[in-house]
Coordinates of C-alpha atoms in Angstrom, one line a residue:
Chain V
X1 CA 128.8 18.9 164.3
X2 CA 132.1 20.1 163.5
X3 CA 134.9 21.3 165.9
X4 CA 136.7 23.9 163.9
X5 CA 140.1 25.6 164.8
X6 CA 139.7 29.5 163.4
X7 CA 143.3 30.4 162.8
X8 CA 142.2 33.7 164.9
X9 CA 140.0 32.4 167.4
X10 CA 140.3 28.9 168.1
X11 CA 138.4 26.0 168.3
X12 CA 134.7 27.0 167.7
X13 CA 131.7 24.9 166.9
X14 CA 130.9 25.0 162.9
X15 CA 127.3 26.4 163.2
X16 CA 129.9 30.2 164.1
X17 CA 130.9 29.4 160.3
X18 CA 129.7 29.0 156.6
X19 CA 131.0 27.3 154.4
X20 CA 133.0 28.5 151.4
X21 CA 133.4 25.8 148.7
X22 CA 136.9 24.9 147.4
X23 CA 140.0 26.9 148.3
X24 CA 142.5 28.6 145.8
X25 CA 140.0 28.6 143.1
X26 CA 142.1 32.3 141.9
X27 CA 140.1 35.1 140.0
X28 CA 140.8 35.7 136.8
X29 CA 143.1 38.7 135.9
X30 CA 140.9 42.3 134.5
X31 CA 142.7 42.0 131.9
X32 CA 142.7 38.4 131.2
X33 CA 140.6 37.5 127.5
X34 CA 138.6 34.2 128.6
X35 CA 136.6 32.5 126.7
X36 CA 132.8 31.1 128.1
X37 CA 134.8 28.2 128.7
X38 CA 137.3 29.2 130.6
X39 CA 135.2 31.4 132.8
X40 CA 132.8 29.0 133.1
X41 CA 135.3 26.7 134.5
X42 CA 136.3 29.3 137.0
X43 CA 133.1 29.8 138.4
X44 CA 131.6 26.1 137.9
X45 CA 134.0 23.6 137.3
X46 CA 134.8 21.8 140.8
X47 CA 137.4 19.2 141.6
X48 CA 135.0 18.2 144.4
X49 CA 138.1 15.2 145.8
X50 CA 137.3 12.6 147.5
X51 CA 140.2 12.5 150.1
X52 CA 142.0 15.9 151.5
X53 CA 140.4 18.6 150.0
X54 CA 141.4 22.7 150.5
X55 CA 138.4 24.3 151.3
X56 CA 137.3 27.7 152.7
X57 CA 135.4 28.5 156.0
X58 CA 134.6 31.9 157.0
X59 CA 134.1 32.1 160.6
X60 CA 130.9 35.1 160.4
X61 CA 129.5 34.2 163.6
X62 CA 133.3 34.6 165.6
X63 CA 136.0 36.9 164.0
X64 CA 134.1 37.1 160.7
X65 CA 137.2 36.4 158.7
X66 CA 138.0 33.6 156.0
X67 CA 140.0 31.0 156.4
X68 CA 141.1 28.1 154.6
X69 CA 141.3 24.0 155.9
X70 CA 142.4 20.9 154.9
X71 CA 139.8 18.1 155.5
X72 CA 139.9 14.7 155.0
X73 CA 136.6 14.2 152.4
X74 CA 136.1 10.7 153.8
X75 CA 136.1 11.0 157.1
X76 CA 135.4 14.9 158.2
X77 CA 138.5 15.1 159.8
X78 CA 140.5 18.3 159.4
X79 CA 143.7 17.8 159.0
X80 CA 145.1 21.5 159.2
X81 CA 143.4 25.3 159.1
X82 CA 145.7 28.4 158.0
X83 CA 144.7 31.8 157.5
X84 CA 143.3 33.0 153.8
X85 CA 146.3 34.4 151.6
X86 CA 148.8 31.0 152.9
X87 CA 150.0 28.5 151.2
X88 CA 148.0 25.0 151.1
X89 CA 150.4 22.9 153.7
X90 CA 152.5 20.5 152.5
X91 CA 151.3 17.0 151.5
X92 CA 153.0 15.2 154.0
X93 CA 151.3 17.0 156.4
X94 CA 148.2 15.1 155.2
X95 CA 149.7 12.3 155.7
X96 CA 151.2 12.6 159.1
X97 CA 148.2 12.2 160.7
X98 CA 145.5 9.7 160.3
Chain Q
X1 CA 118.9 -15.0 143.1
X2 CA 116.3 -12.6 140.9
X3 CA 120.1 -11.8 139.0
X4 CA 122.5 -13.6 137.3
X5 CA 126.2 -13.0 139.1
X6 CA 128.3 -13.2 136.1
X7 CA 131.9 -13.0 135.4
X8 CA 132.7 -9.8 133.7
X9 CA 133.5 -10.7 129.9
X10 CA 136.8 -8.7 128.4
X11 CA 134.4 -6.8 126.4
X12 CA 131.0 -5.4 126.0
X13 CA 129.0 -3.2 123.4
X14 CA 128.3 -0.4 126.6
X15 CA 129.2 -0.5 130.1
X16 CA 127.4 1.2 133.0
X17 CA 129.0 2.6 136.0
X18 CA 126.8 2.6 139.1
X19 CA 124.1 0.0 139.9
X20 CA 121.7 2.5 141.3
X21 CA 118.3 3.0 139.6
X22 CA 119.5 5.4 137.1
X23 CA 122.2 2.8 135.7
X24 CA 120.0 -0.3 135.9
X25 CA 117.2 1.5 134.2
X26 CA 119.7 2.4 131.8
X27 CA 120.9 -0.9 131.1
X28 CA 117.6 -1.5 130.7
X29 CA 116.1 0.5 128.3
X30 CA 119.5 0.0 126.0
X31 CA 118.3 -3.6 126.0
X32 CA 114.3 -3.2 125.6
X33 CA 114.6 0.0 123.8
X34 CA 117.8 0.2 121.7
X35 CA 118.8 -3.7 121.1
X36 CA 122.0 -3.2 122.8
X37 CA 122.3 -6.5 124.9
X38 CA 125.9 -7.0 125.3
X39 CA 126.4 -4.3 127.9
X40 CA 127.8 -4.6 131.5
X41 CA 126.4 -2.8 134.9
X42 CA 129.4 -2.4 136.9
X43 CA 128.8 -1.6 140.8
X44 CA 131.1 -1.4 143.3
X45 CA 129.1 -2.3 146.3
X46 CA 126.1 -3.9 145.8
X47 CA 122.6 -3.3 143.8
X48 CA 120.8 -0.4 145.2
X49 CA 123.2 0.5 148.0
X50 CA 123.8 3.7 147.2
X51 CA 121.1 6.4 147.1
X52 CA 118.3 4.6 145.0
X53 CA 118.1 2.5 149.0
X54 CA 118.9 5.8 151.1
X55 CA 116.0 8.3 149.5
X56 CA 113.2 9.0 150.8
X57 CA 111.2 7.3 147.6
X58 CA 109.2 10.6 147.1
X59 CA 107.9 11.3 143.4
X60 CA 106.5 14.1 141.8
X61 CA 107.1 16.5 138.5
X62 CA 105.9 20.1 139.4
X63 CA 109.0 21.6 138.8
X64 CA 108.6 25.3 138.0
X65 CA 110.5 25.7 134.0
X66 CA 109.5 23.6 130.9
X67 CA 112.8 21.5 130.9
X68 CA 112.6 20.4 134.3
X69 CA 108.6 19.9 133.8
X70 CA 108.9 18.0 130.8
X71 CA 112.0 15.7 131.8
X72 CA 110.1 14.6 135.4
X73 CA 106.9 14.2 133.9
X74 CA 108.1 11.8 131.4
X75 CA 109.5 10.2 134.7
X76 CA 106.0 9.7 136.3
X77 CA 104.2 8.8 133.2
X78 CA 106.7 6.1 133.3
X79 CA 106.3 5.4 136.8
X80 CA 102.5 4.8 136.4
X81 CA 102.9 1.6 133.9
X82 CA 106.5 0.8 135.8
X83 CA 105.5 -2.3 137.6
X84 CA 103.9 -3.7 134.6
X85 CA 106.6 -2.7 132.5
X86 CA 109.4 -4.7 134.4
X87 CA 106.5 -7.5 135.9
X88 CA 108.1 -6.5 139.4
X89 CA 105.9 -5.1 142.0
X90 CA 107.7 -1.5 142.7
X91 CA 105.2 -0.1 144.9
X92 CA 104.5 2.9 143.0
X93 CA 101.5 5.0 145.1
X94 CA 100.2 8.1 143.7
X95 CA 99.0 9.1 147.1
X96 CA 99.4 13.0 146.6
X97 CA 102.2 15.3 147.4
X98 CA 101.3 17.9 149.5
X99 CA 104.4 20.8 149.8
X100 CA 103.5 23.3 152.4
X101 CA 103.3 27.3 152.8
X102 CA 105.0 29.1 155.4
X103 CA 105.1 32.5 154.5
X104 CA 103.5 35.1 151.9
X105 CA 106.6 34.2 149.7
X106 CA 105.9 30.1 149.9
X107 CA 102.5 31.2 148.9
X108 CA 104.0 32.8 145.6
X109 CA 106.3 30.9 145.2
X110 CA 103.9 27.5 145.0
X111 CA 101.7 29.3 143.4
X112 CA 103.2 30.1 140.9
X113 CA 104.6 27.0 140.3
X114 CA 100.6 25.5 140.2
X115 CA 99.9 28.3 137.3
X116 CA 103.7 26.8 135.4
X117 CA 102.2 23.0 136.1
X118 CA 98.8 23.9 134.6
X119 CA 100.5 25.3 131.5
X120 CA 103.0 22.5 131.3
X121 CA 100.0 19.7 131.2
X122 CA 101.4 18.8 134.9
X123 CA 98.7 18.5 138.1
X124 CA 99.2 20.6 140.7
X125 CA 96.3 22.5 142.4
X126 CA 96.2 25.2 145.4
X127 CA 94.9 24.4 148.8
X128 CA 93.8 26.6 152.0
X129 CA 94.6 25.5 155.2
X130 CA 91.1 23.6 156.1
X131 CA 91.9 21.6 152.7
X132 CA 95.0 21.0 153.6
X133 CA 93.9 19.6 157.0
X134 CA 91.2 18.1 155.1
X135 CA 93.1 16.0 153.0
X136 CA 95.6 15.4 155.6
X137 CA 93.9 15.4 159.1
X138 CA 97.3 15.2 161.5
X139 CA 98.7 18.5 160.0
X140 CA 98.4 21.4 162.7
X141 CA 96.9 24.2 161.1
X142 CA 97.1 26.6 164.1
X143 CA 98.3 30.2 163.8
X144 CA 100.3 30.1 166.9
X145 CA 103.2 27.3 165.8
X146 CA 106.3 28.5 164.8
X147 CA 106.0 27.5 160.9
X148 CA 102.1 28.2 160.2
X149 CA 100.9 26.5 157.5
X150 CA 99.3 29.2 155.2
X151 CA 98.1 27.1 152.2
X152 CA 99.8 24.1 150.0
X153 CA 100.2 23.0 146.7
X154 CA 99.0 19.5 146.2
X155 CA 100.2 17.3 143.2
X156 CA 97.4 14.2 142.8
X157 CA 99.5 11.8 140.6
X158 CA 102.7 12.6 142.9
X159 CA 103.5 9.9 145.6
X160 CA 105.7 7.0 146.3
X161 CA 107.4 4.0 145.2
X162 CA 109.2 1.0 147.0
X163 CA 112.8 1.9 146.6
X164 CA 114.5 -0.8 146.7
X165 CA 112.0 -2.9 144.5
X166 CA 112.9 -0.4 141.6
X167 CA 116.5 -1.4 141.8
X168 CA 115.3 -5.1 142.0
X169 CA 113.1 -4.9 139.2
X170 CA 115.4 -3.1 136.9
X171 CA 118.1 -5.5 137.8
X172 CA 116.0 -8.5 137.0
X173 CA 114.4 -7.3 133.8
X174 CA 117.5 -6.1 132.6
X175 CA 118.8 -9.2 133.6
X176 CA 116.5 -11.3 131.6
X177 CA 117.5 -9.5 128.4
X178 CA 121.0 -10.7 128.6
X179 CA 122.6 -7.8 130.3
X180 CA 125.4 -8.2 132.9
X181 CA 124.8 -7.4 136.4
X182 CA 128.6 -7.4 137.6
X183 CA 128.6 -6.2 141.4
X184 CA 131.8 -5.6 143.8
X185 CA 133.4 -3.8 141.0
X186 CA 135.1 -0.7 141.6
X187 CA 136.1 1.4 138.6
X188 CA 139.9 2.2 139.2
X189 CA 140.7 4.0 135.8
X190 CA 139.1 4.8 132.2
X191 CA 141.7 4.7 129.2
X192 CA 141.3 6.2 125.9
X193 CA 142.6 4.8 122.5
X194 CA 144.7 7.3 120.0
X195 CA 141.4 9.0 118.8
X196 CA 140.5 9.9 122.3
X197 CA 138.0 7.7 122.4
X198 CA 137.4 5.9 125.2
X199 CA 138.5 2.2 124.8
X200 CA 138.4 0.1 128.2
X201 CA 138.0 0.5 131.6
X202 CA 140.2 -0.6 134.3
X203 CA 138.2 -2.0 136.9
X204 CA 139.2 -4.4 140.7
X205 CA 137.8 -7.5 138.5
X206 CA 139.9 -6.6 135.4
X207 CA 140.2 -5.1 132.1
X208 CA 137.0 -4.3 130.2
X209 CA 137.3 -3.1 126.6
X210 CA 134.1 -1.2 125.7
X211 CA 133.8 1.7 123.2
X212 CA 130.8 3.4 125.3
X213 CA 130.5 4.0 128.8
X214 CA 127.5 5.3 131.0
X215 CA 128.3 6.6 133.7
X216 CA 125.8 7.1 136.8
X217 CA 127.8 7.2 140.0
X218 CA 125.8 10.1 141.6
X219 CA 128.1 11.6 144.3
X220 CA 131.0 10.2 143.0
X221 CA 130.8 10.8 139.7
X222 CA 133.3 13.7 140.0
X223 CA 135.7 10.9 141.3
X224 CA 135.3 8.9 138.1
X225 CA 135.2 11.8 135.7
X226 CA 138.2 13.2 137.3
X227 CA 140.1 9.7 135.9
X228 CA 139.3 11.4 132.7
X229 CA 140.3 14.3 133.2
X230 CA 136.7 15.8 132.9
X231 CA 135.9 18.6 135.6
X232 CA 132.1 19.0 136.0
X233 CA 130.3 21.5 137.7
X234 CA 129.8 18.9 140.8
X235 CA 129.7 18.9 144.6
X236 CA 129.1 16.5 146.4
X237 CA 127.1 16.7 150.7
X238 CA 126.1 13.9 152.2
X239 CA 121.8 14.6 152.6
X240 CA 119.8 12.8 155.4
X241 CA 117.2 10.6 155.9
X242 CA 115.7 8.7 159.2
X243 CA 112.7 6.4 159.9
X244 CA 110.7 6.4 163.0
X245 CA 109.2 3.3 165.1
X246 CA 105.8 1.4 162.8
X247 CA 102.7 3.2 163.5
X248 CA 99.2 2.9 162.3
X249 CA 98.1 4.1 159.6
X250 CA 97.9 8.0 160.2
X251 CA 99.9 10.2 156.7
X252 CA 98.0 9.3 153.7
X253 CA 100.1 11.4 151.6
X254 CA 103.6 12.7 151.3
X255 CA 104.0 16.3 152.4
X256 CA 106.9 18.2 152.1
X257 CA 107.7 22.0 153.4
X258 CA 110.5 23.0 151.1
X259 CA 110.5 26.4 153.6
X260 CA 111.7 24.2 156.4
X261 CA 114.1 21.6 154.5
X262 CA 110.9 18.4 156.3
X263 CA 109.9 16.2 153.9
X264 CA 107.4 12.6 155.5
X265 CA 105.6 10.3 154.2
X266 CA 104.6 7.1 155.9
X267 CA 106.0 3.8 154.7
X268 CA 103.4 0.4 154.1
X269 CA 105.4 -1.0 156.8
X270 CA 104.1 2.3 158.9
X271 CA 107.4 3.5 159.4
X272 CA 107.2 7.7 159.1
X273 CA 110.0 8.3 156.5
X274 CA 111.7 11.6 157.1
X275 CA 114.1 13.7 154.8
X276 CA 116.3 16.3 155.9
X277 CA 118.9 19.1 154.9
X278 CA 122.0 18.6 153.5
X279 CA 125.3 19.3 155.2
X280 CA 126.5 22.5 154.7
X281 CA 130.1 21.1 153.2
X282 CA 131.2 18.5 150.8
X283 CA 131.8 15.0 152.1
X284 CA 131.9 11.7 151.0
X285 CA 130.9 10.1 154.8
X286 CA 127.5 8.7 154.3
X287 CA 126.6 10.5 157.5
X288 CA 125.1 14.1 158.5
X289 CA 126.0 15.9 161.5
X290 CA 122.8 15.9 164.1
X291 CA 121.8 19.5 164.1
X292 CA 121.0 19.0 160.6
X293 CA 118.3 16.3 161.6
X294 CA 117.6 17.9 164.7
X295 CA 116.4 21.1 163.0
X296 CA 113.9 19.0 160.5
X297 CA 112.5 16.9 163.5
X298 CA 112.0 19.9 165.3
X299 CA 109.6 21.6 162.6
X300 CA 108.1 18.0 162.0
X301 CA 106.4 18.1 165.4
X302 CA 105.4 21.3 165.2
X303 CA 103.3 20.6 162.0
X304 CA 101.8 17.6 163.8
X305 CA 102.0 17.3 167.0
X306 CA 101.3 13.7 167.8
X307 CA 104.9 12.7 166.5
X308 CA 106.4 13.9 169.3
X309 CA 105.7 10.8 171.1
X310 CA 107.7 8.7 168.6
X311 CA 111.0 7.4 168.6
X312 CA 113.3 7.7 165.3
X313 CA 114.6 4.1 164.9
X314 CA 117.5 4.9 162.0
X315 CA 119.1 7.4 160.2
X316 CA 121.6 7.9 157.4
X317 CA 123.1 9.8 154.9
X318 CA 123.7 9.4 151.2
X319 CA 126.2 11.3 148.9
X320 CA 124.5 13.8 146.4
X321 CA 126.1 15.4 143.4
X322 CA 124.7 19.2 143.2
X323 CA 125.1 21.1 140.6
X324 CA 125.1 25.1 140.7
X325 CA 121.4 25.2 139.4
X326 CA 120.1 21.9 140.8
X327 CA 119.1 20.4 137.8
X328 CA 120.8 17.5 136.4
X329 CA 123.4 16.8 133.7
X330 CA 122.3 14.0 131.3
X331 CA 124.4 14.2 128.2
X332 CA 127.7 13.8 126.1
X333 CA 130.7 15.0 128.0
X334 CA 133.5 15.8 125.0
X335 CA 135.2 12.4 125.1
X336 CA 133.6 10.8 122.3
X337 CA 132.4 7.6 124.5
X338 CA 131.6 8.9 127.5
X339 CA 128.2 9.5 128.8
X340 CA 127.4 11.1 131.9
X341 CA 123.9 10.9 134.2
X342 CA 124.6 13.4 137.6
X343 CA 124.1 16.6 139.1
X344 CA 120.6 15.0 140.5
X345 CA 121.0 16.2 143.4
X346 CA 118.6 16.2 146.4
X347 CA 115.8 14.4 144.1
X348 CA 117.0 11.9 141.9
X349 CA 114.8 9.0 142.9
X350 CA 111.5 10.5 141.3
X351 CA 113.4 10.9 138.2
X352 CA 114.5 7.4 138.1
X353 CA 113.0 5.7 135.2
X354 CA 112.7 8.9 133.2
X355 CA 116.3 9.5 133.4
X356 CA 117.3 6.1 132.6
X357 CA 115.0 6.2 129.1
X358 CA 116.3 9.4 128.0
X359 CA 120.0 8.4 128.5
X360 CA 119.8 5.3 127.1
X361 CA 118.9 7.2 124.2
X362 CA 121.7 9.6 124.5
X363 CA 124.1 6.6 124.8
X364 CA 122.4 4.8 121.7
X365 CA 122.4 7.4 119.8
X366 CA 125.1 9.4 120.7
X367 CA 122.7 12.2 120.9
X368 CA 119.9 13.3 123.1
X369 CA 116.9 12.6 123.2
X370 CA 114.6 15.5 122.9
X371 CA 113.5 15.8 126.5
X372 CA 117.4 15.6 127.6
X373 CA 118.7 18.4 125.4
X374 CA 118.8 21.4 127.1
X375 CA 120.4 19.6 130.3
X376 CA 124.2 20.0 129.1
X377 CA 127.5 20.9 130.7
X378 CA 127.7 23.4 128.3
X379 CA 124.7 25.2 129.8
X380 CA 127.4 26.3 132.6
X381 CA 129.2 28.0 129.5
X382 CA 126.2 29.7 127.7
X383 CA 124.5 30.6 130.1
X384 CA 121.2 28.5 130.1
X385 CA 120.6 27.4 133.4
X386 CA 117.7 25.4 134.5
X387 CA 117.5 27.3 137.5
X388 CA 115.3 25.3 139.6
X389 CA 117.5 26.4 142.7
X390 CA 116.2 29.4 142.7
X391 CA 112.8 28.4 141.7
X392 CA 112.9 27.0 144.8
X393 CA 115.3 28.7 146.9
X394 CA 116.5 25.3 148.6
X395 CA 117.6 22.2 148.2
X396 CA 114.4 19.6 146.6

């Protein structure tokens, strides 16, 4: 099981959280005039990486707040969490750590 | 060996990625089928590694809507003349698939998908609890567990198959026909020629010029589209799977309780084979975390008992590529070239030869075959999803 660090709360197990696919995946404007295509890519079309992948949490059974990680694909190792609305962290931050 | 270990030639008339069952079959029925012989299998482990030796070898086709019917049906009328076919032994027992009740909205549920069957030409029939006991005497039937069994649906001609012998036999017969089995080669990039067409591949063994390329990576075919620059409508969680110690003979069918994520069977070697959940976020680790397992063993000896006693011996994960309906993709992908075979998901294994005949026809053809057609990307566009997903409401 996961350890994850809710940028509210702390470390908490992962059964306190679902899972939220990937991260900064950004809603189409109102306005915006998409095709099927392009909508379909916004709601389907996944980059699904193998290696450090942005990815949403929300913790529902802590704070009940989203938040966003960075987690290593191939190994389950999160390499940072920050609250929903931030940045993704820098690269190099990836590759500071193991 | 039962395979030749070629070197990979600078060029072939199709090249397969992934040596799974999907890609050997594949290979195969482009060389039995087609008369395309100069074509390359190119794995980057080795020969079933990946899922085709990590599922829990369970087979069926009653699946709920007429695409899905039709596509695994072909797949079992294949399985039933399979070891003939390929003169390889693959173990294929239609012991009966028995997928359990739960609650009032199981029982619609299953039965409805029965009454769907029926209409499609596929077996399935209803069963009470004292038939379902009957047919499978370690099942607890009691009112008093925490998952009562309230009836099951029981497809006859569903069952099992030797996992790894598919691979084998699908290796060695397509093999035989000339076709290059080309193992410990990874795919590093895909290049296109000034039409957009793809043109070679770039692989750890070298340069391989081909003008059509297969691919048939299951969970990381997102990582080998994404060379391409082709984003699919794929996620990838690793799913588990775990044997227990040999026992005597004692579960003479498969049965599965879709309700609780347990699927068992027993192996020839008497082994129980259990499948479990997936995780609930992508990975590519080959392992699940233990509360995933922990939660399908727990409902297992509730529905019979006597495994508690029993010690698990192994367990292991395998990647699966999902896709947002749970239905596969098997079809062109826009780059004039490229063929893709994913999105199997949580049940790829019973598809195995039926997906590997209709995609070989895709590949010859460039078109689909008409049993492949309606399983597109493009569905994700118009709007026609196979929506086994919810069908089923969880992962199968």
């Amino acid at each position: 099981m996961l350890l994850i660090k809710c940028p509210y709360c702390g470390e908490r197990p992962e059964l306190e959280f679902v899972y939220g696919g990937e991260a900064h995946i950004a809603r189409p404007a109102p306005e915006a005039d998409l095709t099927p295509g392009q909508w379909a890519a916004f709601l389907y079309a996944r980059t699904n990486t193998r290696g450090v992948h942005a990815e949403r949490w929300r913790h529902t059974r802590g704070c009940g707040r989203f938040l966003n990680a960075l987690r290593d694909t191939t190994t389950d190792q999160f390499i940072a969490t920050y609250k929903a609305g931030e940045a993704r962290p820098p690269a190099e931050l990836a590759q500071k750590e193991p | 060996m039962q395979w030749r270990s070629p070197e990979p030639k600078s060029s072939y008339d199709a090249v397969i990625v992934g040596g799974g069952g999907h890609g050997l079959g594949t290979a195969y029925y482009l060389a039995s089928e087609h008369g395309l012989t100069n074509v390359a299998v190119l794995e980057k482990g080795w020969i079933g590694g990946g899922n085709t030796g990590r599922n829990t070898t369970i087979i069926r086709s009653n699946y709920l809507f007429d695409e899905s019917a039709a596509l695994y049906d072909h797949a079992l009328k294949l399985w039933e003349s399979l070891a003939q076919s390929l003169n390889y032994n693959v173990m294929f027992s239609p012991r009966g698939v028995m997928m359990l009740a739960h609650t009032i909205h199981d029982e619609q549920i299953l039965k409805r998908h029965v009454h769907a069957n029926r209409c499609n030409g596929v077996d399935n029939e209803w069963l009470t609890p004292e038939e379902a006991k009957a047919f499978c005497p370690a099942l607890n039937i009691e009112h008093n567990i925490r998952y009562p069994v309230l009836g099951a649906a029981l497809q006859r001609r569903g069952g099992t198959a030797r996992h790894d012998a598919v691979a084998w036999g699908y290796a060695r017969a397509a093999d035989s026909l000339g076709v290059d089995i080309i193992e410990n080669c990874e795919v590093t990039a895909i290049n296109r020629g000034s039409d957009g067409t793809v043109e070679s591949l770039q692989t750890s063994r070298g340069l391989i010029r081909t003008r059509r390329i297969g691919v048939c990576a299951a969970g990381n075919t997102s990582v080998i589209m994404n060379k391409v620059g082709v984003r699919l409508p794929l996620e990838s969680f690793p799913l588990q799977a775990l044997v227990s110690e040999p026992l005597k003979p004692v579960l003479p069918c498969v049965v599965m309780s879709n309700g609780i994520h347990a699927y068992v069977s027993q192996s020839d070697k008497g082994e129980l084979v259990i499948g479990a959940g997936t995780d609930a976020y992508t990975s590519y680790t080959q392992r699940g975390a233990l509360h995933v397992s922990t939660h399908t063993l727990e409902a297992i000896c509730e529905l019979f008992p006597a495994f508690r006693r029993l010690q698990m011996l192994r367990n292991w994960g395998g990647i699966v590529d999902v896709t947002p309906d749970r239905s596969p993709i098997i079809a062109k992908t826009g780059v004039p070239g490229l063929y893709v075979n994913c999105g199997w998901g949580t049940g790829g294994f019973k598809a195995t030869p039926g997906s590997a005949h209709v995609f070989a026809w895709t590949i010859a053809r460039d078109e689909p075959h008409p049993i492949n057609a309606a399983f597109t990307i493009e569905r994700f566009r118009d709007g026609h999803l196979i929506d086994e997903a919810a069908a089923a409401a969880v992962a199968h």
